PDB file of C-alpha atoms in Angstrom:
ATOM      1  CA  MET A   1     -10.849 -97.215 -11.650  1.00 37.00           C
ATOM      2  CA  SER A   2     -13.581 -96.893  -9.069  1.00 37.00           C
ATOM      3  CA  THR A   3     -16.995 -98.500  -9.425  1.00 35.00           C
ATOM      4  CA  ALA A   4     -18.474 -95.025  -9.759  1.00 36.00           C
ATOM      5  CA  GLU A   5     -16.297 -94.273 -12.782  1.00 36.00           C
ATOM      6  CA  GLN A   6     -17.184 -97.534 -14.495  1.00 36.00           C
ATOM      7  CA  GLN A   7     -20.917 -96.991 -14.432  1.00 36.00           C
ATOM      8  CA  PRO A   8     -22.290 -95.439 -17.653  1.00 35.00           C
ATOM      9  CA  GLU A   9     -24.242 -92.698 -15.966  1.00 40.00           C
ATOM     10  CA  ASN A  10     -26.039 -90.042 -17.981  1.00 40.00           C
ATOM     11  CA  THR A  11     -23.980 -87.111 -16.687  1.00 41.00           C
ATOM     12  CA  GLU A  12     -23.703 -85.416 -20.075  1.00 44.00           C
ATOM     13  CA  ASN A  13     -27.464 -85.015 -20.634  1.00 45.00           C
ATOM     14  CA  PRO A  14     -28.943 -83.832 -17.347  1.00 43.00           C
ATOM     15  CA  GLU A  15     -32.224 -82.782 -18.904  1.00 40.00           C
ATOM     16  CA  ASN A  16     -32.901 -86.466 -19.637  1.00 41.00           C
ATOM     17  CA  ALA A  17     -31.610 -87.756 -16.290  1.00 40.00           C
ATOM     18  CA  SER A  18     -33.879 -90.013 -14.245  1.00 36.00           C
ATOM     19  CA  PRO A  19     -32.775 -89.808 -10.606  1.00 38.00           C
ATOM     20  CA  ALA A  20     -33.915 -92.596  -8.342  1.00 39.00           C
ATOM     21  CA  ALA A  21     -35.617 -90.162  -5.982  1.00 44.00           C
ATOM     22  CA  PRO A  22     -36.836 -87.148  -7.969  1.00 48.00           C
ATOM     23  CA  ASP A  23     -38.796 -85.923  -4.965  1.00 60.00           C
ATOM     24  CA  ALA A  24     -35.583 -85.545  -2.926  1.00 90.00           C
ATOM     25  CA  LEU A  25     -32.670 -84.546  -5.151  1.00 96.00           C
ATOM     26  CA  LEU A  26     -32.673 -81.479  -7.339  1.00 95.00           C
ATOM     27  CA  GLY A  27     -32.967 -81.805 -11.121  1.00 93.00           C
ATOM     28  CA  PRO A  28     -32.435 -79.170 -13.823  1.00 94.00           C
ATOM     29  CA  ALA A  29     -35.990 -77.804 -13.618  1.00 94.00           C
ATOM     30  CA  ASP A  30     -35.840 -77.700  -9.791  1.00 95.00           C
ATOM     31  CA  ILE A  31     -32.553 -75.792  -9.850  1.00 94.00           C
ATOM     32  CA  ARG A  32     -33.788 -73.172 -12.283  1.00 93.00           C
ATOM     33  CA  GLU A  33     -37.111 -72.784 -10.499  1.00 95.00           C
ATOM     34  CA  LEU A  34     -35.415 -72.364  -7.136  1.00 95.00           C
ATOM     35  CA  ALA A  35     -32.897 -69.896  -8.539  1.00 94.00           C
ATOM     36  CA  ALA A  36     -35.667 -67.878 -10.176  1.00 95.00           C
ATOM     37  CA  ALA A  37     -37.653 -67.751  -6.937  1.00 96.00           C
ATOM     38  CA  LEU A  38     -34.593 -66.466  -5.099  1.00 95.00           C
ATOM     39  CA  GLY A  39     -33.590 -64.051  -7.840  1.00 94.00           C
ATOM     40  CA  VAL A  40     -30.246 -65.834  -8.119  1.00 91.00           C
ATOM     41  CA  ARG A  41     -28.113 -65.717 -11.225  1.00 82.00           C
ATOM     42  CA  PRO A  42     -24.791 -67.563 -10.958  1.00 75.00           C
ATOM     43  CA  THR A  43     -21.811 -65.232 -11.280  1.00 67.00           C
ATOM     44  CA  LYS A  44     -18.261 -65.869 -12.455  1.00 61.00           C
ATOM     45  CA  GLN A  45     -17.008 -63.507  -9.743  1.00 62.00           C
ATOM     46  CA  LYS A  46     -18.109 -65.998  -7.093  1.00 62.00           C
ATOM     47  CA  GLY A  47     -17.139 -68.980  -9.213  1.00 61.00           C
ATOM     48  CA  GLN A  48     -20.716 -70.263  -9.130  1.00 71.00           C
ATOM     49  CA  ASN A  49     -21.593 -73.204 -11.345  1.00 84.00           C
ATOM     50  CA  PHE A  50     -24.492 -75.218  -9.928  1.00 90.00           C
ATOM     51  CA  VAL A  51     -24.675 -78.977 -10.532  1.00 93.00           C
ATOM     52  CA  ILE A  52     -28.051 -79.761 -12.100  1.00 92.00           C
ATOM     53  CA  ASP A  53     -27.775 -83.532 -12.491  1.00 94.00           C
ATOM     54  CA  ALA A  54     -28.817 -85.924  -9.712  1.00 94.00           C
ATOM     55  CA  ASN A  55     -26.761 -88.761 -11.210  1.00 95.00           C
ATOM     56  CA  THR A  56     -23.630 -86.655 -10.973  1.00 96.00           C
ATOM     57  CA  VAL A  57     -24.043 -85.771  -7.311  1.00 96.00           C
ATOM     58  CA  ARG A  58     -24.741 -89.405  -6.427  1.00 96.00           C
ATOM     59  CA  ARG A  59     -21.619 -90.382  -8.336  1.00 97.00           C
ATOM     60  CA  ILE A  60     -19.614 -87.846  -6.320  1.00 98.00           C
ATOM     61  CA  VAL A  61     -20.968 -89.223  -3.037  1.00 98.00           C
ATOM     62  CA  ARG A  62     -20.127 -92.786  -4.063  1.00 97.00           C
ATOM     63  CA  THR A  63     -16.654 -91.840  -5.234  1.00 98.00           C
ATOM     64  CA  ALA A  64     -16.111 -90.041  -1.923  1.00 98.00           C
ATOM     65  CA  GLU A  65     -17.015 -93.304  -0.161  1.00 97.00           C
ATOM     66  CA  VAL A  66     -19.265 -91.454   2.255  1.00 98.00           C
ATOM     67  CA  ARG A  67     -20.256 -93.751   5.123  1.00 98.00           C
ATOM     68  CA  PRO A  68     -23.410 -93.783   7.284  1.00 98.00           C
ATOM     69  CA  ASP A  69     -21.410 -92.597  10.306  1.00 98.00           C
ATOM     70  CA  ASP A  70     -19.623 -89.744   8.519  1.00 98.00           C
ATOM     71  CA  VAL A  71     -19.867 -86.108   9.495  1.00 98.00           C
ATOM     72  CA  VAL A  72     -19.330 -84.354   6.180  1.00 98.00           C
ATOM     73  CA  VAL A  73     -18.396 -80.729   5.724  1.00 98.00           C
ATOM     74  CA  GLU A  74     -19.351 -79.185   2.385  1.00 98.00           C
ATOM     75  CA  VAL A  75     -17.975 -75.862   1.176  1.00 97.00           C
ATOM     76  CA  GLY A  76     -20.070 -73.831  -1.254  1.00 95.00           C
ATOM     77  CA  PRO A  77     -23.318 -75.843  -1.241  1.00 96.00           C
ATOM     78  CA  GLY A  78     -25.072 -73.340  -3.499  1.00 94.00           C
ATOM     79  CA  LEU A  79     -28.699 -74.364  -4.009  1.00 96.00           C
ATOM     80  CA  GLY A  80     -28.190 -77.741  -2.290  1.00 97.00           C
ATOM     81  CA  SER A  81     -27.750 -80.314  -5.073  1.00 96.00           C
ATOM     82  CA  LEU A  82     -24.776 -82.087  -3.517  1.00 97.00           C
ATOM     83  CA  THR A  83     -25.960 -81.336   0.026  1.00 98.00           C
ATOM     84  CA  LEU A  84     -29.086 -83.445  -0.417  1.00 98.00           C
ATOM     85  CA  ALA A  85     -27.114 -86.353  -1.881  1.00 98.00           C
ATOM     86  CA  LEU A  86     -24.673 -86.178   1.036  1.00 98.00           C
ATOM     87  CA  LEU A  87     -27.534 -86.215   3.527  1.00 98.00           C
ATOM     88  CA  GLU A  88     -28.814 -89.410   1.907  1.00 96.00           C
ATOM     89  CA  ALA A  89     -25.541 -91.166   2.705  1.00 97.00           C
ATOM     90  CA  ALA A  90     -23.946 -89.501   5.752  1.00 98.00           C
ATOM     91  CA  ASP A  91     -24.880 -89.142   9.398  1.00 98.00           C
ATOM     92  CA  ARG A  92     -24.543 -85.354   9.389  1.00 98.00           C
ATOM     93  CA  VAL A  93     -23.707 -82.590   6.920  1.00 98.00           C
ATOM     94  CA  VAL A  94     -22.329 -79.154   7.776  1.00 98.00           C
ATOM     95  CA  ALA A  95     -22.459 -76.722   4.861  1.00 98.00           C
ATOM     96  CA  VAL A  96     -20.352 -73.558   4.698  1.00 98.00           C
ATOM     97  CA  GLU A  97     -21.851 -70.909   2.427  1.00 96.00           C
ATOM     98  CA  ILE A  98     -20.672 -67.334   1.936  1.00 95.00           C
ATOM     99  CA  ASP A  99     -23.554 -66.059  -0.225  1.00 93.00           C
ATOM    100  CA  ASP A 100     -26.270 -64.354   1.824  1.00 96.00           C
ATOM    101  CA  ILE A 101     -29.222 -65.402  -0.342  1.00 96.00           C
ATOM    102  CA  LEU A 102     -28.076 -69.005  -0.812  1.00 96.00           C
ATOM    103  CA  ALA A 103     -27.276 -69.407   2.879  1.00 98.00           C
ATOM    104  CA  ALA A 104     -30.702 -68.114   3.872  1.00 98.00           C
ATOM    105  CA  ALA A 105     -32.513 -70.459   1.468  1.00 98.00           C
ATOM    106  CA  LEU A 106     -30.660 -73.723   2.004  1.00 98.00           C
ATOM    107  CA  PRO A 107     -32.221 -74.833   5.333  1.00 98.00           C
ATOM    108  CA  ALA A 108     -35.704 -74.442   3.829  1.00 97.00           C
ATOM    109  CA  THR A 109     -34.684 -76.529   0.821  1.00 97.00           C
ATOM    110  CA  ILE A 110     -33.442 -79.311   3.104  1.00 97.00           C
ATOM    111  CA  GLU A 111     -36.630 -79.240   5.169  1.00 97.00           C
ATOM    112  CA  ALA A 112     -38.860 -79.284   2.094  1.00 96.00           C
ATOM    113  CA  ARG A 113     -37.076 -82.063   0.203  1.00 96.00           C
ATOM    114  CA  MET A 114     -35.593 -84.193   2.972  1.00 96.00           C
ATOM    115  CA  PRO A 115     -37.497 -83.408   6.197  1.00 96.00           C
ATOM    116  CA  ALA A 116     -36.352 -86.562   7.973  1.00 96.00           C
ATOM    117  CA  LYS A 117     -32.777 -85.305   7.755  1.00 97.00           C
ATOM    118  CA  LYS A 118     -33.270 -81.652   8.648  1.00 97.00           C
ATOM    119  CA  ASP A 119     -31.934 -82.193  12.170  1.00 97.00           C
ATOM    120  CA  ARG A 120     -28.788 -83.806  10.725  1.00 98.00           C
ATOM    121  CA  PHE A 121     -27.944 -80.639   8.800  1.00 98.00           C
ATOM    122  CA  ALA A 122     -26.195 -77.486   9.969  1.00 98.00           C
ATOM    123  CA  LEU A 123     -25.350 -74.303   8.100  1.00 98.00           C
ATOM    124  CA  VAL A 124     -22.371 -72.023   8.674  1.00 98.00           C
ATOM    125  CA  HIS A 125     -22.909 -68.690   6.923  1.00 98.00           C
ATOM    126  CA  SER A 126     -19.334 -67.586   6.402  1.00 98.00           C
ATOM    127  CA  ASP A 127     -16.343 -67.385   4.131  1.00 97.00           C
ATOM    128  CA  ALA A 128     -14.698 -70.818   4.392  1.00 97.00           C
ATOM    129  CA  MET A 129     -11.293 -69.139   4.718  1.00 97.00           C
ATOM    130  CA  LEU A 130     -12.469 -67.561   7.982  1.00 98.00           C
ATOM    131  CA  VAL A 131     -14.052 -70.647   9.567  1.00 98.00           C
ATOM    132  CA  THR A 132     -12.102 -71.915  12.569  1.00 98.00           C
ATOM    133  CA  GLU A 133     -14.735 -74.158  14.145  1.00 98.00           C
ATOM    134  CA  LEU A 134     -17.792 -76.103  13.041  1.00 98.00           C
ATOM    135  CA  PRO A 135     -20.983 -76.970  14.941  1.00 98.00           C
ATOM    136  CA  GLY A 136     -21.601 -80.498  16.203  1.00 97.00           C
ATOM    137  CA  PRO A 137     -19.257 -83.490  16.075  1.00 98.00           C
ATOM    138  CA  ALA A 138     -15.864 -83.105  14.415  1.00 98.00           C
ATOM    139  CA  PRO A 139     -15.972 -83.597  10.632  1.00 98.00           C
ATOM    140  CA  THR A 140     -14.632 -86.845   9.212  1.00 98.00           C
ATOM    141  CA  ALA A 141     -14.946 -86.034   5.513  1.00 98.00           C
ATOM    142  CA  LEU A 142     -14.866 -83.042   3.186  1.00 98.00           C
ATOM    143  CA  VAL A 143     -16.870 -83.254  -0.034  1.00 98.00           C
ATOM    144  CA  ALA A 144     -17.344 -80.146  -2.137  1.00 97.00           C
ATOM    145  CA  ASN A 145     -17.814 -78.581  -5.542  1.00 95.00           C
ATOM    146  CA  LEU A 146     -15.272 -75.845  -4.923  1.00 93.00           C
ATOM    147  CA  PRO A 147     -15.493 -72.473  -6.658  1.00 81.00           C
ATOM    148  CA  TYR A 148     -12.729 -72.451  -9.259  1.00 79.00           C
ATOM    149  CA  ASN A 149     -11.239 -69.139  -8.191  1.00 83.00           C
ATOM    150  CA  VAL A 150     -10.531 -70.187  -4.572  1.00 92.00           C
ATOM    151  CA  ALA A 151     -10.312 -73.977  -4.771  1.00 95.00           C
ATOM    152  CA  VAL A 152      -6.707 -74.535  -3.673  1.00 97.00           C
ATOM    153  CA  PRO A 153      -6.564 -72.094  -0.720  1.00 98.00           C
ATOM    154  CA  VAL A 154      -9.940 -73.308   0.588  1.00 98.00           C
ATOM    155  CA  LEU A 155      -8.905 -76.958   0.313  1.00 98.00           C
ATOM    156  CA  LEU A 156      -5.564 -76.456   2.066  1.00 98.00           C
ATOM    157  CA  THR A 157      -7.120 -74.267   4.766  1.00 98.00           C
ATOM    158  CA  MET A 158      -9.803 -76.837   5.593  1.00 98.00           C
ATOM    159  CA  LEU A 159      -7.288 -79.683   5.760  1.00 98.00           C
ATOM    160  CA  ASP A 160      -5.081 -77.605   8.045  1.00 98.00           C
ATOM    161  CA  ARG A 161      -7.772 -76.377  10.436  1.00 98.00           C
ATOM    162  CA  PHE A 162      -9.742 -79.612  10.727  1.00 98.00           C
ATOM    163  CA  PRO A 163      -7.298 -82.501  11.230  1.00 98.00           C
ATOM    164  CA  THR A 164     -10.169 -84.929  11.907  1.00 98.00           C
ATOM    165  CA  ILE A 165     -11.046 -84.843   8.200  1.00 98.00           C
ATOM    166  CA  GLU A 166      -9.818 -88.246   7.050  1.00 98.00           C
ATOM    167  CA  ARG A 167     -11.153 -88.323   3.497  1.00 98.00           C
ATOM    168  CA  THR A 168     -11.710 -85.550   0.991  1.00 98.00           C
ATOM    169  CA  LEU A 169     -13.217 -85.466  -2.465  1.00 98.00           C
ATOM    170  CA  VAL A 170     -13.354 -82.151  -4.258  1.00 98.00           C
ATOM    171  CA  MET A 171     -14.605 -81.202  -7.684  1.00 97.00           C
ATOM    172  CA  VAL A 172     -12.397 -78.535  -9.223  1.00 96.00           C
ATOM    173  CA  GLN A 173     -11.334 -77.233 -12.616  1.00 95.00           C
ATOM    174  CA  ALA A 174      -9.615 -80.064 -14.520  1.00 96.00           C
ATOM    175  CA  GLU A 175      -6.351 -78.130 -14.700  1.00 96.00           C
ATOM    176  CA  VAL A 176      -6.377 -77.628 -10.928  1.00 96.00           C
ATOM    177  CA  ALA A 177      -7.174 -81.312 -10.414  1.00 97.00           C
ATOM    178  CA  ASP A 178      -4.147 -82.234 -12.506  1.00 98.00           C
ATOM    179  CA  ARG A 179      -1.913 -79.934 -10.466  1.00 97.00           C
ATOM    180  CA  LEU A 180      -3.148 -81.214  -7.125  1.00 98.00           C
ATOM    181  CA  ALA A 181      -2.639 -84.854  -8.110  1.00 98.00           C
ATOM    182  CA  ALA A 182       0.644 -84.382 -10.003  1.00 98.00           C
ATOM    183  CA  GLU A 183       3.719 -86.312  -8.917  1.00 98.00           C
ATOM    184  CA  PRO A 184       7.346 -85.106  -8.896  1.00 98.00           C
ATOM    185  CA  GLY A 185       8.722 -84.813 -12.407  1.00 96.00           C
ATOM    186  CA  ASN A 186       5.363 -83.914 -13.943  1.00 96.00           C
ATOM    187  CA  LYS A 187       5.371 -80.568 -15.759  1.00 95.00           C
ATOM    188  CA  VAL A 188       2.339 -79.349 -13.766  1.00 97.00           C
ATOM    189  CA  TYR A 189       3.776 -80.441 -10.398  1.00 98.00           C
ATOM    190  CA  GLY A 190       4.033 -77.354  -8.221  1.00 97.00           C
ATOM    191  CA  VAL A 191       3.072 -75.617  -5.004  1.00 98.00           C
ATOM    192  CA  PRO A 192      -0.482 -77.071  -4.777  1.00 98.00           C
ATOM    193  CA  SER A 193       0.871 -80.590  -5.400  1.00 98.00           C
ATOM    194  CA  VAL A 194       3.485 -80.415  -2.639  1.00 98.00           C
ATOM    195  CA  LYS A 195       1.286 -78.692  -0.065  1.00 98.00           C
ATOM    196  CA  ALA A 196      -1.599 -81.112  -0.623  1.00 98.00           C
ATOM    197  CA  ASN A 197       0.857 -83.978  -0.154  1.00 98.00           C
ATOM    198  CA  TRP A 198       1.895 -82.528   3.185  1.00 98.00           C
ATOM    199  CA  TYR A 199      -1.566 -83.432   4.468  1.00 98.00           C
ATOM    200  CA  ALA A 200      -2.700 -86.362   2.372  1.00 98.00           C
ATOM    201  CA  HIS A 201      -2.193 -88.960  -0.332  1.00 98.00           C
ATOM    202  CA  VAL A 202      -3.659 -87.385  -3.449  1.00 98.00           C
ATOM    203  CA  LYS A 203      -5.008 -88.890  -6.673  1.00 98.00           C
ATOM    204  CA  ARG A 204      -7.323 -88.070  -9.567  1.00 98.00           C
ATOM    205  CA  ALA A 205     -10.704 -89.723  -9.068  1.00 98.00           C
ATOM    206  CA  GLY A 206     -12.582 -89.009 -12.288  1.00 97.00           C
ATOM    207  CA  SER A 207     -13.724 -86.349 -14.728  1.00 97.00           C
ATOM    208  CA  ILE A 208     -16.942 -84.343 -14.919  1.00 96.00           C
ATOM    209  CA  GLY A 209     -18.335 -82.926 -18.172  1.00 94.00           C
ATOM    210  CA  ARG A 210     -19.537 -79.373 -18.637  1.00 94.00           C
ATOM    211  CA  LYS A 211     -23.190 -80.090 -19.345  1.00 94.00           C
ATOM    212  CA  VAL A 212     -24.045 -81.110 -15.786  1.00 94.00           C
ATOM    213  CA  PHE A 213     -23.541 -77.507 -14.618  1.00 92.00           C
ATOM    214  CA  TRP A 214     -25.627 -74.385 -14.851  1.00 89.00           C
ATOM    215  CA  PRO A 215     -24.286 -72.270 -16.317  1.00 88.00           C
ATOM    216  CA  ALA A 216     -22.008 -74.608 -18.267  1.00 88.00           C
ATOM    217  CA  PRO A 217     -18.400 -73.564 -17.563  1.00 88.00           C
ATOM    218  CA  ASN A 218     -15.838 -73.046 -20.305  1.00 89.00           C
ATOM    219  CA  VAL A 219     -13.613 -75.778 -18.867  1.00 91.00           C
ATOM    220  CA  ASP A 220     -13.953 -79.389 -17.800  1.00 93.00           C
ATOM    221  CA  SER A 221     -13.922 -80.404 -14.149  1.00 96.00           C
ATOM    222  CA  GLY A 222     -12.127 -83.147 -12.291  1.00 97.00           C
ATOM    223  CA  LEU A 223     -12.530 -85.057  -9.049  1.00 98.00           C
ATOM    224  CA  VAL A 224      -9.598 -85.240  -6.658  1.00 98.00           C
ATOM    225  CA  SER A 225      -9.385 -87.680  -3.757  1.00 98.00           C
ATOM    226  CA  LEU A 226      -7.263 -86.884  -0.718  1.00 98.00           C
ATOM    227  CA  VAL A 227      -6.798 -89.433   2.053  1.00 98.00           C
ATOM    228  CA  ARG A 228      -5.105 -87.953   5.103  1.00 98.00           C
ATOM    229  CA  ARG A 229      -1.727 -89.349   6.016  1.00 98.00           C
ATOM    230  CA  THR A 230      -1.937 -91.764   8.930  1.00 95.00           C
ATOM    231  CA  GLU A 231       1.499 -90.509   9.945  1.00 95.00           C
ATOM    232  CA  PRO A 232       2.589 -86.923   9.294  1.00 95.00           C
ATOM    233  CA  VAL A 233       5.689 -86.161   7.249  1.00 97.00           C
ATOM    234  CA  LYS A 234       8.656 -87.023   9.464  1.00 97.00           C
ATOM    235  CA  THR A 235      10.562 -83.816  10.042  1.00 97.00           C
ATOM    236  CA  THR A 236      11.707 -81.490  12.783  1.00 97.00           C
ATOM    237  CA  ALA A 237      10.728 -78.511  10.622  1.00 98.00           C
ATOM    238  CA  THR A 238       7.353 -76.850  11.051  1.00 97.00           C
ATOM    239  CA  LYS A 239       4.739 -76.688   8.313  1.00 98.00           C
ATOM    240  CA  ALA A 240       5.449 -72.978   7.879  1.00 97.00           C
ATOM    241  CA  GLU A 241       9.177 -73.652   7.470  1.00 98.00           C
ATOM    242  CA  VAL A 242       8.578 -76.376   4.889  1.00 98.00           C
ATOM    243  CA  PHE A 243       6.052 -74.307   2.948  1.00 98.00           C
ATOM    244  CA  ALA A 244       8.507 -71.379   2.866  1.00 98.00           C
ATOM    245  CA  VAL A 245      10.992 -73.604   1.007  1.00 98.00           C
ATOM    246  CA  VAL A 246       8.265 -74.809  -1.365  1.00 98.00           C
ATOM    247  CA  ASP A 247       7.142 -71.268  -2.161  1.00 98.00           C
ATOM    248  CA  ALA A 248      10.722 -70.129  -2.796  1.00 98.00           C
ATOM    249  CA  ALA A 249      11.547 -73.110  -4.991  1.00 98.00           C
ATOM    250  CA  PHE A 250       8.573 -72.621  -7.298  1.00 98.00           C
ATOM    251  CA  ALA A 251       8.675 -68.825  -7.383  1.00 97.00           C
ATOM    252  CA  GLN A 252      11.516 -69.303  -9.868  1.00 92.00           C
ATOM    253  CA  ARG A 253      10.796 -72.844 -11.004  1.00 87.00           C
ATOM    254  CA  ARG A 254      13.081 -72.746 -14.037  1.00 91.00           C
ATOM    255  CA  LYS A 255      16.107 -71.999 -11.903  1.00 96.00           C
ATOM    256  CA  THR A 256      18.178 -74.586 -10.095  1.00 97.00           C
ATOM    257  CA  LEU A 257      17.437 -74.866  -6.397  1.00 98.00           C
ATOM    258  CA  ARG A 258      20.833 -73.323  -5.599  1.00 98.00           C
ATOM    259  CA  ALA A 259      19.670 -70.147  -7.317  1.00 98.00           C
ATOM    260  CA  ALA A 260      15.963 -70.321  -6.477  1.00 98.00           C
ATOM    261  CA  LEU A 261      16.613 -70.768  -2.742  1.00 98.00           C
ATOM    262  CA  ALA A 262      19.317 -68.102  -2.466  1.00 97.00           C
ATOM    263  CA  GLY A 263      16.894 -65.546  -1.067  1.00 97.00           C
ATOM    264  CA  TRP A 264      15.450 -68.064   1.404  1.00 97.00           C
ATOM    265  CA  ALA A 265      18.910 -69.148   2.610  1.00 97.00           C
ATOM    266  CA  GLY A 266      20.510 -65.709   2.580  1.00 96.00           C
ATOM    267  CA  SER A 267      22.890 -66.547  -0.252  1.00 97.00           C
ATOM    268  CA  ALA A 268      23.444 -69.049  -3.044  1.00 97.00           C
ATOM    269  CA  ALA A 269      26.254 -70.608  -1.006  1.00 97.00           C
ATOM    270  CA  GLY A 270      23.913 -70.993   1.961  1.00 97.00           C
ATOM    271  CA  ALA A 271      21.310 -72.594  -0.262  1.00 98.00           C
ATOM    272  CA  GLU A 272      23.875 -75.041  -1.617  1.00 98.00           C
ATOM    273  CA  ALA A 273      24.971 -75.970   1.904  1.00 98.00           C
ATOM    274  CA  ALA A 274      21.370 -76.644   2.968  1.00 98.00           C
ATOM    275  CA  LEU A 275      20.706 -78.708  -0.144  1.00 98.00           C
ATOM    276  CA  VAL A 276      23.841 -80.818   0.244  1.00 98.00           C
ATOM    277  CA  ALA A 277      23.079 -81.390   3.930  1.00 98.00           C
ATOM    278  CA  ALA A 278      19.565 -82.533   2.934  1.00 98.00           C
ATOM    279  CA  GLY A 279      20.924 -84.919   0.317  1.00 98.00           C
ATOM    280  CA  VAL A 280      19.498 -82.922  -2.600  1.00 98.00           C
ATOM    281  CA  SER A 281      21.499 -81.879  -5.658  1.00 98.00           C
ATOM    282  CA  PRO A 282      21.973 -78.098  -5.823  1.00 98.00           C
ATOM    283  CA  GLN A 283      21.396 -78.416  -9.583  1.00 98.00           C
ATOM    284  CA  ALA A 284      17.964 -80.003  -9.111  1.00 98.00           C
ATOM    285  CA  ARG A 285      14.739 -78.057  -9.637  1.00 97.00           C
ATOM    286  CA  GLY A 286      11.733 -77.896  -7.352  1.00 97.00           C
ATOM    287  CA  GLU A 287       9.531 -79.898  -9.719  1.00 97.00           C
ATOM    288  CA  SER A 288      11.623 -83.024  -9.038  1.00 97.00           C
ATOM    289  CA  LEU A 289      11.379 -83.019  -5.233  1.00 98.00           C
ATOM    290  CA  THR A 290       8.996 -84.841  -2.897  1.00 98.00           C
ATOM    291  CA  VAL A 291       7.448 -83.145   0.113  1.00 98.00           C
ATOM    292  CA  GLU A 292       9.834 -85.164   2.299  1.00 98.00           C
ATOM    293  CA  GLU A 293      12.818 -83.676   0.449  1.00 98.00           C
ATOM    294  CA  PHE A 294      11.459 -80.160   0.882  1.00 98.00           C
ATOM    295  CA  ALA A 295      11.119 -80.893   4.602  1.00 98.00           C
ATOM    296  CA  ALA A 296      14.726 -82.091   4.759  1.00 98.00           C
ATOM    297  CA  ILE A 297      15.899 -78.851   3.133  1.00 98.00           C
ATOM    298  CA  ALA A 298      13.871 -76.813   5.634  1.00 98.00           C
ATOM    299  CA  GLU A 299      15.620 -78.602   8.490  1.00 98.00           C
ATOM    300  CA  HIS A 300      18.984 -77.334   7.249  1.00 97.00           C
ATOM    301  CA  LYS A 301      18.219 -73.666   6.718  1.00 96.00           C
ATOM    302  CA  PRO A 302      21.356 -71.667   7.546  1.00 93.00           C
ATOM    303  CA  ALA A 303      21.200 -69.705  10.761  1.00 86.00           C
ATOM    304  CA  ALA A 304      20.796 -65.998  10.141  1.00 70.00           C
ATOM    305  CA  GLU A 305      24.045 -64.113  10.567  1.00 45.00           C
ATOM    306  CA  ARG A 306      24.134 -61.764  13.475  1.00 36.00           C
ATOM    307  CA  PRO A 307      24.604 -58.115  12.502  1.00 43.00           C
ATOM    308  CA  ALA A 308      28.015 -56.676  13.307  1.00 48.00           C
ATOM    309  CA  LEU A 309      28.178 -54.668  16.495  1.00 46.00           C
TER     310      LEU A 309
END
């Protein structure tokens, strides 16, 4: 357990929280006042749940092990709660925000509450799924409270497009956190688990209660830590080839791999041949395989038969 998890912080009663620097970080009253001034009401459609507790955002930054030389990218900064805490600890923060009103307001919030750091902050007003480059030095860390409805695709896209990101800590729905951090053999192990493991070593890094959000969600949240692999998965197959096997295996997760991969291989016999060549039992199911085993299967995909002349 990390030091951050051991500390008895008052994350369940944000109205009574006493942040160390109330003039810098946003508290519950600040969040509601700012939202009212902007005419913002969080919507489920955008997966918006704003963190209103300064202790919680500091805990996230500590758990993320943000360093003074880090360039942190944050997706979905909202009103800036986590952004300000990141700026306290990192060298630079680049925030990616899709919402027009929130994106327009965030720079002013940074300048008003942390003027000494305003030049260390950059905003990208865009959908994170469309971002292919970021301003300034390459990012070294990703720390974000990800909208529940797009958490997995955003996380995987950022890890894929920005290979300089060494460390990631994301706050997501508890169920999603469990899936991302699941190991082979776990009943919730699936596509997100395998694909995240392609990029990084993944583990659960804590839980977050509902009361630190506005509005309070109907589910608990969890922290997930991802540390990028120092060496990529050893395989001659491409990422796309490996992910195609993963998708096929879990599309029919109750079936044996011989049956589930029949479409991918062209036939059940072809699937069995690829599995045997990879050293995987044709009777196994996808939930028991490591990312390395999926890669081995991808390497042995049967060559497509040429059509008869």
